[in-house]
Structure formats: C-alpha cells, structure tokens
C-alpha cells in the first residue's frame, strides 16, 4: 500500500478501528451466549408443554370415564325414584336406623 500499514488492517491502524472491532466481538459473543440461553429455555418450555398436554389428555380421559360412571349412577337413581315412594321412604328409614345403631355401637365401645 505504500504508507507502511500492514495489508490486514486496510489502513485503519491509528483510527480506532481495532477498538470498535474488539467491542463488536465482545458484543457478538454476549449476543451468542444470550441466544443459546434463549434456545435452551425454549426447548425446555417445549418439553414442559408436551408433558402438560399429555397430563391434560389423561385428565380428560379420567373425567370422561367419571362422567360415564356418574351418568350410570344418575340413571339408577332415576329408576329408583320412579318406583313407589313408600318403598323409597322405607329404604331411607332403614338406612338411617342402621347408621344410627352403628354410631351408637361405636360410641358405646369407647
């Protein structure tokens, strides 16, 4: 080049170019670190979302089966309520007496 500057610096040796280049390298490395942290965080979030979706699917299946069981129980209760009201009242009284005697027996044993 003729003015004595090395060919690699393109004549910017005394103009502060190397200071800007070093700062750019430092900022680039900082950005690279932040990008890799965000990438790993997004991968972890994706994994957590998959696990949560799987758990929600299992809960949905559980609620469906519970809903079916509750529907069957309500059907039996409707069938029972269609019967004679006297018979239902008799069953309720017998059940109440049974519970009363069980509680009385438990208290008596103490």
PDB file of C-alpha atoms in Angstrom:
ATOM      1  CA  UNK A   1       0.000   0.000   0.000  1.00  0.00           C
ATOM      2  CA  UNK A   2       2.935   2.269   0.333  1.00  0.00           C
ATOM      3  CA  UNK A   3       2.323   4.129   3.607  1.00  0.00           C
ATOM      4  CA  UNK A   4       3.725   1.333   5.798  1.00  0.00           C
ATOM      5  CA  UNK A   5       0.420  -0.015   7.151  1.00  0.00           C
ATOM      6  CA  UNK A   6       0.015  -3.785   7.191  1.00  0.00           C
ATOM      7  CA  UNK A   7      -2.254  -5.153   4.497  1.00  0.00           C
ATOM      8  CA  UNK A   8      -4.630  -6.780   7.022  1.00  0.00           C
ATOM      9  CA  UNK A   9      -5.723  -3.515   8.622  1.00  0.00           C
ATOM     10  CA  UNK A  10      -6.595  -1.706   5.375  1.00  0.00           C
ATOM     11  CA  UNK A  11      -5.001   1.499   6.638  1.00  0.00           C
ATOM     12  CA  UNK A  12      -7.110   1.755   9.834  1.00  0.00           C
ATOM     13  CA  UNK A  13      -4.334   1.115  12.355  1.00  0.00           C
ATOM     14  CA  UNK A  14      -4.413   4.507  14.027  1.00  0.00           C
ATOM     15  CA  UNK A  15      -8.096   5.381  13.561  1.00  0.00           C
ATOM     16  CA  UNK A  16      -9.509   3.269  16.431  1.00  0.00           C
ATOM     17  CA  UNK A  17     -10.846   0.548  14.169  1.00  0.00           C
ATOM     18  CA  UNK A  18      -9.374  -2.215  16.338  1.00  0.00           C
ATOM     19  CA  UNK A  19     -11.206  -0.831  19.410  1.00  0.00           C
ATOM     20  CA  UNK A  20     -14.523  -0.983  17.575  1.00  0.00           C
ATOM     21  CA  UNK A  21     -13.701  -4.433  16.263  1.00  0.00           C
ATOM     22  CA  UNK A  22     -12.939  -5.710  19.767  1.00  0.00           C
ATOM     23  CA  UNK A  23     -16.164  -4.209  21.119  1.00  0.00           C
ATOM     24  CA  UNK A  24     -18.122  -5.777  18.252  1.00  0.00           C
ATOM     25  CA  UNK A  25     -16.533  -9.144  19.015  1.00  0.00           C
ATOM     26  CA  UNK A  26     -17.395  -8.791  22.688  1.00  0.00           C
ATOM     27  CA  UNK A  27     -20.995  -7.818  21.905  1.00  0.00           C
ATOM     28  CA  UNK A  28     -21.251 -10.639  19.362  1.00  0.00           C
ATOM     29  CA  UNK A  29     -20.090 -13.154  21.962  1.00  0.00           C
ATOM     30  CA  UNK A  30     -22.544 -11.728  24.503  1.00  0.00           C
ATOM     31  CA  UNK A  31     -25.354 -11.994  21.958  1.00  0.00           C
ATOM     32  CA  UNK A  32     -24.308 -15.558  21.093  1.00  0.00           C
ATOM     33  CA  UNK A  33     -24.471 -16.503  24.788  1.00  0.00           C
ATOM     34  CA  UNK A  34     -27.917 -14.931  25.172  1.00  0.00           C
ATOM     35  CA  UNK A  35     -29.211 -16.644  22.033  1.00  0.00           C
ATOM     36  CA  UNK A  36     -28.000 -20.043  23.243  1.00  0.00           C
ATOM     37  CA  UNK A  37     -29.646 -19.425  26.646  1.00  0.00           C
ATOM     38  CA  UNK A  38     -32.929 -18.477  24.953  1.00  0.00           C
ATOM     39  CA  UNK A  39     -32.672 -21.547  22.708  1.00  0.00           C
ATOM     40  CA  UNK A  40     -32.208 -23.912  25.647  1.00  0.00           C
ATOM     41  CA  UNK A  41     -35.030 -22.170  27.529  1.00  0.00           C
ATOM     42  CA  UNK A  42     -37.378 -22.525  24.559  1.00  0.00           C
ATOM     43  CA  UNK A  43     -36.504 -26.219  24.265  1.00  0.00           C
ATOM     44  CA  UNK A  44     -37.293 -26.692  27.970  1.00  0.00           C
ATOM     45  CA  UNK A  45     -40.578 -24.814  27.544  1.00  0.00           C
ATOM     46  CA  UNK A  46     -41.471 -27.063  24.595  1.00  0.00           C
ATOM     47  CA  UNK A  47     -40.755 -30.169  26.652  1.00  0.00           C
ATOM     48  CA  UNK A  48     -42.852 -28.846  29.540  1.00  0.00           C
ATOM     49  CA  UNK A  49     -45.726 -28.014  27.191  1.00  0.00           C
ATOM     50  CA  UNK A  50     -45.645 -31.562  25.791  1.00  0.00           C
ATOM     51  CA  UNK A  51     -45.731 -33.018  29.311  1.00  0.00           C
ATOM     52  CA  UNK A  52     -48.586 -30.731  30.335  1.00  0.00           C
ATOM     53  CA  UNK A  53     -50.568 -31.620  27.192  1.00  0.00           C
ATOM     54  CA  UNK A  54     -50.078 -35.318  27.957  1.00  0.00           C
ATOM     55  CA  UNK A  55     -51.278 -34.777  31.541  1.00  0.00           C
ATOM     56  CA  UNK A  56     -54.311 -32.804  30.321  1.00  0.00           C
ATOM     57  CA  UNK A  57     -55.167 -35.586  27.900  1.00  0.00           C
ATOM     58  CA  UNK A  58     -55.011 -38.149  30.706  1.00  0.00           C
ATOM     59  CA  UNK A  59     -57.186 -35.927  32.906  1.00  0.00           C
ATOM     60  CA  UNK A  60     -59.681 -35.557  30.060  1.00  0.00           C
ATOM     61  CA  UNK A  61     -59.895 -39.345  29.772  1.00  0.00           C
ATOM     62  CA  UNK A  62     -60.357 -39.646  33.543  1.00  0.00           C
ATOM     63  CA  UNK A  63     -63.113 -37.038  33.528  1.00  0.00           C
ATOM     64  CA  UNK A  64     -64.840 -38.809  30.634  1.00  0.00           C
ATOM     65  CA  UNK A  65     -64.832 -42.115  32.494  1.00  0.00           C
ATOM     66  CA  UNK A  66     -66.029 -40.399  35.675  1.00  0.00           C
ATOM     67  CA  UNK A  67     -68.784 -38.701  33.691  1.00  0.00           C
ATOM     68  CA  UNK A  68     -69.884 -42.079  32.342  1.00  0.00           C
ATOM     69  CA  UNK A  69     -69.934 -43.550  35.844  1.00  0.00           C
ATOM     70  CA  UNK A  70     -71.885 -40.578  37.178  1.00  0.00           C
ATOM     71  CA  UNK A  71     -74.346 -40.862  34.290  1.00  0.00           C
ATOM     72  CA  UNK A  72     -74.931 -44.523  35.063  1.00  0.00           C
ATOM     73  CA  UNK A  73     -75.437 -43.722  38.746  1.00  0.00           C
ATOM     74  CA  UNK A  74     -77.924 -40.978  37.912  1.00  0.00           C
ATOM     75  CA  UNK A  75     -79.789 -43.417  35.661  1.00  0.00           C
ATOM     76  CA  UNK A  76     -80.075 -45.902  38.518  1.00  0.00           C
ATOM     77  CA  UNK A  77     -81.223 -43.130  40.835  1.00  0.00           C
ATOM     78  CA  UNK A  78     -83.921 -42.127  38.343  1.00  0.00           C
ATOM     79  CA  UNK A  79     -85.037 -45.729  38.110  1.00  0.00           C
ATOM     80  CA  UNK A  80     -85.181 -45.939  41.887  1.00  0.00           C
ATOM     81  CA  UNK A  81     -87.137 -42.704  42.157  1.00  0.00           C
ATOM     82  CA  UNK A  82     -89.727 -43.910  39.638  1.00  0.00           C
ATOM     83  CA  UNK A  83     -90.647 -46.747  41.984  1.00  0.00           C
ATOM     84  CA  UNK A  84     -93.039 -46.490  44.855  1.00  0.00           C
ATOM     85  CA  UNK A  85     -92.389 -43.519  47.109  1.00  0.00           C
ATOM     86  CA  UNK A  86     -93.350 -45.628  50.105  1.00  0.00           C
ATOM     87  CA  UNK A  87     -90.707 -48.178  49.261  1.00  0.00           C
ATOM     88  CA  UNK A  88     -88.076 -45.453  48.895  1.00  0.00           C
ATOM     89  CA  UNK A  89     -89.079 -43.906  52.215  1.00  0.00           C
ATOM     90  CA  UNK A  90     -88.842 -47.317  53.877  1.00  0.00           C
ATOM     91  CA  UNK A  91     -85.328 -47.855  52.490  1.00  0.00           C
ATOM     92  CA  UNK A  92     -84.239 -44.427  53.706  1.00  0.00           C
ATOM     93  CA  UNK A  93     -85.620 -45.077  57.198  1.00  0.00           C
ATOM     94  CA  UNK A  94     -83.915 -48.476  57.411  1.00  0.00           C
ATOM     95  CA  UNK A  95     -80.631 -46.979  56.286  1.00  0.00           C
ATOM     96  CA  UNK A  96     -80.941 -44.148  58.815  1.00  0.00           C
ATOM     97  CA  UNK A  97     -81.657 -46.623  61.632  1.00  0.00           C
ATOM     98  CA  UNK A  98     -78.699 -48.749  60.593  1.00  0.00           C
ATOM     99  CA  UNK A  99     -76.366 -45.732  60.620  1.00  0.00           C
ATOM    100  CA  UNK A 100     -77.783 -44.641  63.985  1.00  0.00           C
ATOM    101  CA  UNK A 101     -77.135 -48.079  65.533  1.00  0.00           C
ATOM    102  CA  UNK A 102     -73.625 -48.248  64.106  1.00  0.00           C
ATOM    103  CA  UNK A 103     -72.777 -44.835  65.559  1.00  0.00           C
ATOM    104  CA  UNK A 104     -74.399 -45.804  68.892  1.00  0.00           C
ATOM    105  CA  UNK A 105     -72.386 -49.050  68.964  1.00  0.00           C
ATOM    106  CA  UNK A 106     -69.115 -47.201  68.211  1.00  0.00           C
ATOM    107  CA  UNK A 107     -69.781 -44.671  70.969  1.00  0.00           C
ATOM    108  CA  UNK A 108     -70.746 -47.438  73.418  1.00  0.00           C
ATOM    109  CA  UNK A 109     -67.415 -49.259  72.815  1.00  0.00           C
ATOM    110  CA  UNK A 110     -65.339 -46.264  73.850  1.00  0.00           C
TER     111      UNK A 110
END
